[in-house]
Amino acid sequence: MELFVLEHKKLWRKRSVRVSVLLCFVYTVIFGSILSFQWFGFGSSNDYTSAFGNHFDGYAMIRNSQAYSHTFGENLTDESLQELVRDYQRMDAAGLEEDLEKTDWAAISSWLGTLYPELRDPENPGTMISYVDPDQLTDFYGRRQNAVEDFLENNGQTGSEKAYLMQFNQKVNVPFRYEWVKGWTQILGSMVAPDLGVVMALFLAIVLSSLFSGEWYNNTSSLVLTTKNGWKKLAYAKILTGLSFSVELFFLLLTGMVVSQLFFMGTSGWDLPIQTIKLIAIAPMNMLQAEIYEYAFVFLGAIGFCGVVMLISSAVKSNVLALLFSLAVVYGPMMLAEYLPYGLQKALDFIPLVGSGADIFRTNTFHLFGKYIWSPYLLITVPVLLGMLCIPLAVMRWARRMKI
């Protein structure tokens, strides 16, 4: 334990580590959360050519939008949908642009495009909510059921795979609760997944890639063999240091993001079904459950990535090579994925922090041992297991190098 404490202090005393943590916090919490809520994400529009041209009034706009959504009742029905569309068209006709910003026009237009494609006017460049006849918007949930089944058929997911996925869909409660959706769309679609994991991967690689290779860079490897602890105890101390740093960084970011979210949005809408973001999603989850899953995905992915980086660091003597290889683990598959067969693309998602917690909105499956498994189950477990497998390999690899 004493050796771990010393290694932990040694890591945090590095200026590069402190700068990395600060930059990561500024990017994810200050820009990605606080300023996004207050300014360029939810502030009222000023300069339509740039999100950064928004007014600095996100808090007021969020509260106004939440209050507006409450006027249409708690549940989303044919009648409330018609009224939402009708009220938008009234404000649009009157030129009330400021009032239009508090509506869920983007989410509603997405629903209309998914469920009522026959009402789309190809000669009208506007969004469907601006011109569709509200009285024609009927059988919302029947159409959604058909849309889910049609999507699976068109996606080649038929037979037993379709039956497996439809079991999830049958657990989705209807009618949906309805409140302001845009805020949750931003949180689940951008702030947490995929941005948080991708950003954490960058800074974890910078900090942890030199954990073992730094001993060679600093010419201290020979000293390790002469100490009373030796290479093995030091190796385990370094492993614990890397894991603890990953946990500390995650919870630092988590705390900042959750506190800012509670300040700007409160707890409103936590029990909305995720289908209000993507209608054909099959997961019977609400927004809070989805957010917990996405944070768990990032946390476990970060632990797994930590193990991979430490294995790389133990295998090479160059800090630069260790950093480049660590970055390539995450960013390489992202760059190459579109050029690879679909099956290989799915397999790459098992690499820590390469996949996405947003898979809860999708219908991806893996066929293993004769059974279909919904991808979110594997994407939250396999990456961390791979990382844990890398830890003993890192110790053995570093031991082999130390004995040479």
PDB file of C-alpha atoms in Angstrom, residues 179-380:
ATOM      1  CA  GLU A 179     -42.125  16.482 -21.696  1.00  0.00           C
ATOM      2  CA  TRP A 180     -39.445  18.586 -23.359  1.00  0.00           C
ATOM      3  CA  VAL A 181     -37.232  16.139 -25.262  1.00  0.00           C
ATOM      4  CA  LYS A 182     -34.428  18.283 -26.729  1.00  0.00           C
ATOM      5  CA  GLY A 183     -32.407  18.486 -23.514  1.00  0.00           C
ATOM      6  CA  TRP A 184     -32.275  14.714 -23.107  1.00  0.00           C
ATOM      7  CA  THR A 185     -31.446  14.275 -26.777  1.00  0.00           C
ATOM      8  CA  GLN A 186     -28.379  16.452 -26.245  1.00  0.00           C
ATOM      9  CA  ILE A 187     -27.336  14.657 -23.065  1.00  0.00           C
ATOM     10  CA  LEU A 188     -27.706  11.098 -24.330  1.00  0.00           C
ATOM     11  CA  GLY A 189     -26.721  11.737 -27.927  1.00  0.00           C
ATOM     12  CA  SER A 190     -23.703  13.986 -27.498  1.00  0.00           C
ATOM     13  CA  MET A 191     -22.608  14.914 -23.975  1.00  0.00           C
ATOM     14  CA  VAL A 192     -22.212  11.361 -22.663  1.00  0.00           C
ATOM     15  CA  ALA A 193     -22.172   9.185 -25.769  1.00  0.00           C
ATOM     16  CA  PRO A 194     -19.944   9.263 -27.675  1.00  0.00           C
ATOM     17  CA  ASP A 195     -18.047  12.436 -26.704  1.00  0.00           C
ATOM     18  CA  LEU A 196     -17.112  11.629 -23.105  1.00  0.00           C
ATOM     19  CA  GLY A 197     -15.467   8.292 -23.851  1.00  0.00           C
ATOM     20  CA  VAL A 198     -13.547   9.588 -26.855  1.00  0.00           C
ATOM     21  CA  VAL A 199     -12.197  12.555 -24.897  1.00  0.00           C
ATOM     22  CA  MET A 200     -11.286  10.429 -21.877  1.00  0.00           C
ATOM     23  CA  ALA A 201      -9.394   8.020 -24.130  1.00  0.00           C
ATOM     24  CA  LEU A 202      -7.167  10.850 -25.361  1.00  0.00           C
ATOM     25  CA  PHE A 203      -6.140  12.016 -21.913  1.00  0.00           C
ATOM     26  CA  LEU A 204      -5.875   8.545 -20.397  1.00  0.00           C
ATOM     27  CA  ALA A 205      -3.474   7.651 -23.195  1.00  0.00           C
ATOM     28  CA  ILE A 206      -1.396  10.775 -22.560  1.00  0.00           C
ATOM     29  CA  VAL A 207      -1.143  10.138 -18.827  1.00  0.00           C
ATOM     30  CA  LEU A 208      -0.867   6.344 -18.624  1.00  0.00           C
ATOM     31  CA  SER A 209       1.207   5.507 -21.701  1.00  0.00           C
ATOM     32  CA  SER A 210       4.403   6.462 -19.862  1.00  0.00           C
ATOM     33  CA  LEU A 211       3.537   4.599 -16.662  1.00  0.00           C
ATOM     34  CA  PHE A 212       5.911   1.711 -17.446  1.00  0.00           C
ATOM     35  CA  SER A 213       7.868   2.969 -20.438  1.00  0.00           C
ATOM     36  CA  GLY A 214       8.802   6.056 -18.438  1.00  0.00           C
ATOM     37  CA  GLU A 215      11.139   3.909 -16.323  1.00  0.00           C
ATOM     38  CA  TRP A 216      13.260   3.323 -19.418  1.00  0.00           C
ATOM     39  CA  TYR A 217      12.988   6.946 -20.523  1.00  0.00           C
ATOM     40  CA  ASN A 218      14.185   8.157 -17.107  1.00  0.00           C
ATOM     41  CA  ASN A 219      16.915   5.487 -16.920  1.00  0.00           C
ATOM     42  CA  THR A 220      15.552   4.207 -13.618  1.00  0.00           C
ATOM     43  CA  SER A 221      14.908   0.617 -14.715  1.00  0.00           C
ATOM     44  CA  SER A 222      18.161  -0.686 -13.243  1.00  0.00           C
ATOM     45  CA  LEU A 223      17.369   0.930  -9.890  1.00  0.00           C
ATOM     46  CA  VAL A 224      14.130  -1.004  -9.639  1.00  0.00           C
ATOM     47  CA  LEU A 225      16.035  -4.278  -9.413  1.00  0.00           C
ATOM     48  CA  THR A 226      18.105  -3.036  -6.474  1.00  0.00           C
ATOM     49  CA  THR A 227      15.240  -1.823  -4.313  1.00  0.00           C
ATOM     50  CA  LYS A 228      13.761  -3.908  -1.517  1.00  0.00           C
ATOM     51  CA  ASN A 229      10.445  -4.133  -3.397  1.00  0.00           C
ATOM     52  CA  GLY A 230      11.788  -5.099  -6.814  1.00  0.00           C
ATOM     53  CA  TRP A 231       9.965  -5.071 -10.132  1.00  0.00           C
ATOM     54  CA  LYS A 232       6.961  -7.193  -9.196  1.00  0.00           C
ATOM     55  CA  LYS A 233       5.629  -5.133  -6.297  1.00  0.00           C
ATOM     56  CA  LEU A 234       6.327  -1.962  -8.221  1.00  0.00           C
ATOM     57  CA  ALA A 235       4.457  -3.338 -11.215  1.00  0.00           C
ATOM     58  CA  TYR A 236       1.345  -3.983  -9.138  1.00  0.00           C
ATOM     59  CA  ALA A 237       1.657  -0.534  -7.555  1.00  0.00           C
ATOM     60  CA  LYS A 238       1.758   0.999 -11.024  1.00  0.00           C
ATOM     61  CA  ILE A 239      -1.255  -1.053 -12.107  1.00  0.00           C
ATOM     62  CA  LEU A 240      -3.253   0.155  -9.099  1.00  0.00           C
ATOM     63  CA  THR A 241      -2.095   3.714  -9.780  1.00  0.00           C
ATOM     64  CA  GLY A 242      -3.303   3.557 -13.369  1.00  0.00           C
ATOM     65  CA  LEU A 243      -6.664   2.114 -12.368  1.00  0.00           C
ATOM     66  CA  SER A 244      -7.163   4.618  -9.557  1.00  0.00           C
ATOM     67  CA  PHE A 245      -6.313   7.529 -11.862  1.00  0.00           C
ATOM     68  CA  SER A 246      -8.884   6.324 -14.396  1.00  0.00           C
ATOM     69  CA  VAL A 247     -11.534   6.078 -11.677  1.00  0.00           C
ATOM     70  CA  GLU A 248     -10.637   9.491 -10.243  1.00  0.00           C
ATOM     71  CA  LEU A 249     -10.743  11.190 -13.631  1.00  0.00           C
ATOM     72  CA  PHE A 250     -14.104   9.623 -14.478  1.00  0.00           C
ATOM     73  CA  PHE A 251     -15.766  10.625 -11.211  1.00  0.00           C
ATOM     74  CA  LEU A 252     -14.331  14.134 -11.450  1.00  0.00           C
ATOM     75  CA  LEU A 253     -15.970  14.544 -14.854  1.00  0.00           C
ATOM     76  CA  LEU A 254     -19.143  12.736 -13.773  1.00  0.00           C
ATOM     77  CA  THR A 255     -19.606  15.030 -10.791  1.00  0.00           C
ATOM     78  CA  GLY A 256     -19.165  18.178 -12.857  1.00  0.00           C
ATOM     79  CA  MET A 257     -21.511  17.032 -15.616  1.00  0.00           C
ATOM     80  CA  VAL A 258     -24.266  15.765 -13.311  1.00  0.00           C
ATOM     81  CA  VAL A 259     -24.184  18.890 -11.130  1.00  0.00           C
ATOM     82  CA  SER A 260     -24.464  21.164 -14.182  1.00  0.00           C
ATOM     83  CA  GLN A 261     -27.257  18.999 -15.595  1.00  0.00           C
ATOM     84  CA  LEU A 262     -29.226  19.181 -12.348  1.00  0.00           C
ATOM     85  CA  PHE A 263     -28.728  22.945 -12.187  1.00  0.00           C
ATOM     86  CA  PHE A 264     -29.911  23.645 -15.724  1.00  0.00           C
ATOM     87  CA  MET A 265     -32.503  20.889 -16.270  1.00  0.00           C
ATOM     88  CA  GLY A 266     -33.380  19.666 -12.815  1.00  0.00           C
ATOM     89  CA  THR A 267     -34.897  16.184 -12.754  1.00  0.00           C
ATOM     90  CA  SER A 268     -37.640  17.000 -15.259  1.00  0.00           C
ATOM     91  CA  GLY A 269     -38.170  14.312 -17.873  1.00  0.00           C
ATOM     92  CA  TRP A 270     -36.076  11.587 -16.251  1.00  0.00           C
ATOM     93  CA  ASP A 271     -38.946   9.117 -16.666  1.00  0.00           C
ATOM     94  CA  LEU A 272     -39.559   9.840 -20.355  1.00  0.00           C
ATOM     95  CA  PRO A 273     -39.137   6.739 -22.541  1.00  0.00           C
ATOM     96  CA  ILE A 274     -36.120   6.887 -24.832  1.00  0.00           C
ATOM     97  CA  GLN A 275     -38.534   6.280 -27.710  1.00  0.00           C
ATOM     98  CA  THR A 276     -39.350  10.002 -27.587  1.00  0.00           C
ATOM     99  CA  ILE A 277     -35.802  10.516 -28.907  1.00  0.00           C
ATOM    100  CA  LYS A 278     -35.851   7.657 -31.416  1.00  0.00           C
ATOM    101  CA  LEU A 279     -39.251   6.123 -32.045  1.00  0.00           C
ATOM    102  CA  ILE A 280     -38.013   2.781 -33.348  1.00  0.00           C
ATOM    103  CA  ALA A 281     -35.773   2.150 -30.341  1.00  0.00           C
ATOM    104  CA  ILE A 282     -36.739  -1.184 -28.778  1.00  0.00           C
ATOM    105  CA  ALA A 283     -35.191  -0.832 -25.317  1.00  0.00           C
ATOM    106  CA  PRO A 284     -37.816  -0.469 -22.544  1.00  0.00           C
ATOM    107  CA  MET A 285     -35.767   2.232 -20.827  1.00  0.00           C
ATOM    108  CA  ASN A 286     -36.431   5.726 -19.585  1.00  0.00           C
ATOM    109  CA  MET A 287     -33.997   8.651 -19.827  1.00  0.00           C
ATOM    110  CA  LEU A 288     -32.482   8.117 -16.378  1.00  0.00           C
ATOM    111  CA  GLN A 289     -31.858   4.438 -17.024  1.00  0.00           C
ATOM    112  CA  ALA A 290     -30.312   5.277 -20.394  1.00  0.00           C
ATOM    113  CA  GLU A 291     -28.042   7.896 -18.846  1.00  0.00           C
ATOM    114  CA  ILE A 292     -26.901   5.479 -16.138  1.00  0.00           C
ATOM    115  CA  TYR A 293     -26.132   2.889 -18.813  1.00  0.00           C
ATOM    116  CA  GLU A 294     -24.135   5.366 -20.893  1.00  0.00           C
ATOM    117  CA  TYR A 295     -22.090   6.518 -17.908  1.00  0.00           C
ATOM    118  CA  ALA A 296     -21.497   2.883 -16.915  1.00  0.00           C
ATOM    119  CA  PHE A 297     -20.384   2.180 -20.482  1.00  0.00           C
ATOM    120  CA  VAL A 298     -17.818   4.988 -20.312  1.00  0.00           C
ATOM    121  CA  PHE A 299     -16.639   4.016 -16.823  1.00  0.00           C
ATOM    122  CA  LEU A 300     -16.122   0.339 -17.617  1.00  0.00           C
ATOM    123  CA  GLY A 301     -14.659   1.236 -21.007  1.00  0.00           C
ATOM    124  CA  ALA A 302     -12.169   3.567 -19.325  1.00  0.00           C
ATOM    125  CA  ILE A 303     -11.103   0.774 -16.959  1.00  0.00           C
ATOM    126  CA  GLY A 304     -10.677  -1.562 -19.904  1.00  0.00           C
ATOM    127  CA  PHE A 305      -8.748   1.034 -21.902  1.00  0.00           C
ATOM    128  CA  CYS A 306      -6.509   1.643 -18.886  1.00  0.00           C
ATOM    129  CA  GLY A 307      -5.519  -2.037 -18.928  1.00  0.00           C
ATOM    130  CA  VAL A 308      -4.773  -1.930 -22.664  1.00  0.00           C
ATOM    131  CA  VAL A 309      -2.633   1.210 -22.353  1.00  0.00           C
ATOM    132  CA  MET A 310      -0.637  -0.229 -19.465  1.00  0.00           C
ATOM    133  CA  LEU A 311       0.046  -3.385 -21.490  1.00  0.00           C
ATOM    134  CA  ILE A 312       1.344  -1.259 -24.351  1.00  0.00           C
ATOM    135  CA  SER A 313       3.423   0.840 -21.972  1.00  0.00           C
ATOM    136  CA  SER A 314       5.010  -2.301 -20.524  1.00  0.00           C
ATOM    137  CA  ALA A 315       5.808  -3.689 -23.967  1.00  0.00           C
ATOM    138  CA  VAL A 316       7.762  -0.757 -25.433  1.00  0.00           C
ATOM    139  CA  LYS A 317      10.585   1.383 -24.130  1.00  0.00           C
ATOM    140  CA  SER A 318       9.641   4.599 -25.926  1.00  0.00           C
ATOM    141  CA  ASN A 319       7.111   7.003 -24.406  1.00  0.00           C
ATOM    142  CA  VAL A 320       6.287   8.314 -27.869  1.00  0.00           C
ATOM    143  CA  LEU A 321       5.592   4.876 -29.303  1.00  0.00           C
ATOM    144  CA  ALA A 322       3.544   3.915 -26.247  1.00  0.00           C
ATOM    145  CA  LEU A 323       1.406   7.039 -26.699  1.00  0.00           C
ATOM    146  CA  LEU A 324       0.957   6.532 -30.444  1.00  0.00           C
ATOM    147  CA  PHE A 325       0.007   2.873 -30.078  1.00  0.00           C
ATOM    148  CA  SER A 326      -2.414   3.731 -27.247  1.00  0.00           C
ATOM    149  CA  LEU A 327      -4.129   6.391 -29.348  1.00  0.00           C
ATOM    150  CA  ALA A 328      -4.239   4.021 -32.326  1.00  0.00           C
ATOM    151  CA  VAL A 329      -6.200   1.483 -30.248  1.00  0.00           C
ATOM    152  CA  VAL A 330      -9.190   3.880 -30.068  1.00  0.00           C
ATOM    153  CA  TYR A 331      -8.867   6.255 -32.984  1.00  0.00           C
ATOM    154  CA  GLY A 332      -7.551   3.749 -35.528  1.00  0.00           C
ATOM    155  CA  PRO A 333     -10.756   1.655 -35.641  1.00  0.00           C
ATOM    156  CA  MET A 334     -12.842   4.842 -35.825  1.00  0.00           C
ATOM    157  CA  MET A 335     -10.956   5.973 -38.927  1.00  0.00           C
ATOM    158  CA  LEU A 336     -10.949   2.577 -40.629  1.00  0.00           C
ATOM    159  CA  ALA A 337     -14.417   1.322 -39.708  1.00  0.00           C
ATOM    160  CA  GLU A 338     -16.227   2.579 -42.814  1.00  0.00           C
ATOM    161  CA  TYR A 339     -13.802   0.676 -45.052  1.00  0.00           C
ATOM    162  CA  LEU A 340     -14.270  -2.655 -43.285  1.00  0.00           C
ATOM    163  CA  PRO A 341     -16.974  -5.349 -43.615  1.00  0.00           C
ATOM    164  CA  TYR A 342     -19.954  -4.824 -41.347  1.00  0.00           C
ATOM    165  CA  GLY A 343     -19.180  -7.871 -39.216  1.00  0.00           C
ATOM    166  CA  LEU A 344     -15.663  -6.635 -38.534  1.00  0.00           C
ATOM    167  CA  GLN A 345     -16.989  -3.160 -37.709  1.00  0.00           C
ATOM    168  CA  LYS A 346     -19.194  -4.714 -35.037  1.00  0.00           C
ATOM    169  CA  ALA A 347     -16.285  -6.739 -33.657  1.00  0.00           C
ATOM    170  CA  LEU A 348     -14.155  -3.588 -33.312  1.00  0.00           C
ATOM    171  CA  ASP A 349     -16.786  -2.197 -30.938  1.00  0.00           C
ATOM    172  CA  PHE A 350     -15.484  -4.631 -28.324  1.00  0.00           C
ATOM    173  CA  ILE A 351     -12.267  -2.594 -28.060  1.00  0.00           C
ATOM    174  CA  PRO A 352     -12.553  -0.387 -24.956  1.00  0.00           C
ATOM    175  CA  LEU A 353     -14.096   3.042 -25.731  1.00  0.00           C
ATOM    176  CA  VAL A 354     -14.413   2.257 -29.451  1.00  0.00           C
ATOM    177  CA  GLY A 355     -18.092   1.301 -29.361  1.00  0.00           C
ATOM    178  CA  SER A 356     -20.868   3.600 -28.234  1.00  0.00           C
ATOM    179  CA  GLY A 357     -23.242   3.659 -25.298  1.00  0.00           C
ATOM    180  CA  ALA A 358     -25.806   4.969 -27.785  1.00  0.00           C
ATOM    181  CA  ASP A 359     -26.317   1.371 -28.961  1.00  0.00           C
ATOM    182  CA  ILE A 360     -29.265   1.261 -26.559  1.00  0.00           C
ATOM    183  CA  PHE A 361     -31.117   3.183 -29.283  1.00  0.00           C
ATOM    184  CA  ARG A 362     -30.246   0.595 -31.932  1.00  0.00           C
ATOM    185  CA  THR A 363     -31.182  -2.971 -32.788  1.00  0.00           C
ATOM    186  CA  ASN A 364     -27.679  -4.408 -33.251  1.00  0.00           C
ATOM    187  CA  THR A 365     -27.166  -7.992 -32.140  1.00  0.00           C
ATOM    188  CA  PHE A 366     -24.394 -10.571 -31.990  1.00  0.00           C
ATOM    189  CA  HIS A 367     -25.015 -14.216 -32.809  1.00  0.00           C
ATOM    190  CA  LEU A 368     -22.996 -16.285 -30.361  1.00  0.00           C
ATOM    191  CA  PHE A 369     -23.285 -19.982 -29.529  1.00  0.00           C
ATOM    192  CA  GLY A 370     -26.510 -20.236 -31.479  1.00  0.00           C
ATOM    193  CA  LYS A 371     -28.230 -17.378 -29.660  1.00  0.00           C
ATOM    194  CA  TYR A 372     -28.793 -13.708 -30.371  1.00  0.00           C
ATOM    195  CA  ILE A 373     -27.489 -11.208 -27.828  1.00  0.00           C
ATOM    196  CA  TRP A 374     -28.450  -7.532 -27.904  1.00  0.00           C
ATOM    197  CA  SER A 375     -25.251  -5.527 -28.423  1.00  0.00           C
ATOM    198  CA  PRO A 376     -25.510  -3.234 -25.329  1.00  0.00           C
ATOM    199  CA  TYR A 377     -25.175  -6.305 -23.096  1.00  0.00           C
ATOM    200  CA  LEU A 378     -21.813  -7.171 -24.617  1.00  0.00           C
ATOM    201  CA  LEU A 379     -20.535  -3.646 -25.174  1.00  0.00           C
ATOM    202  CA  ILE A 380     -20.674  -2.904 -21.466  1.00  0.00           C
TER     203      ILE A 380
END
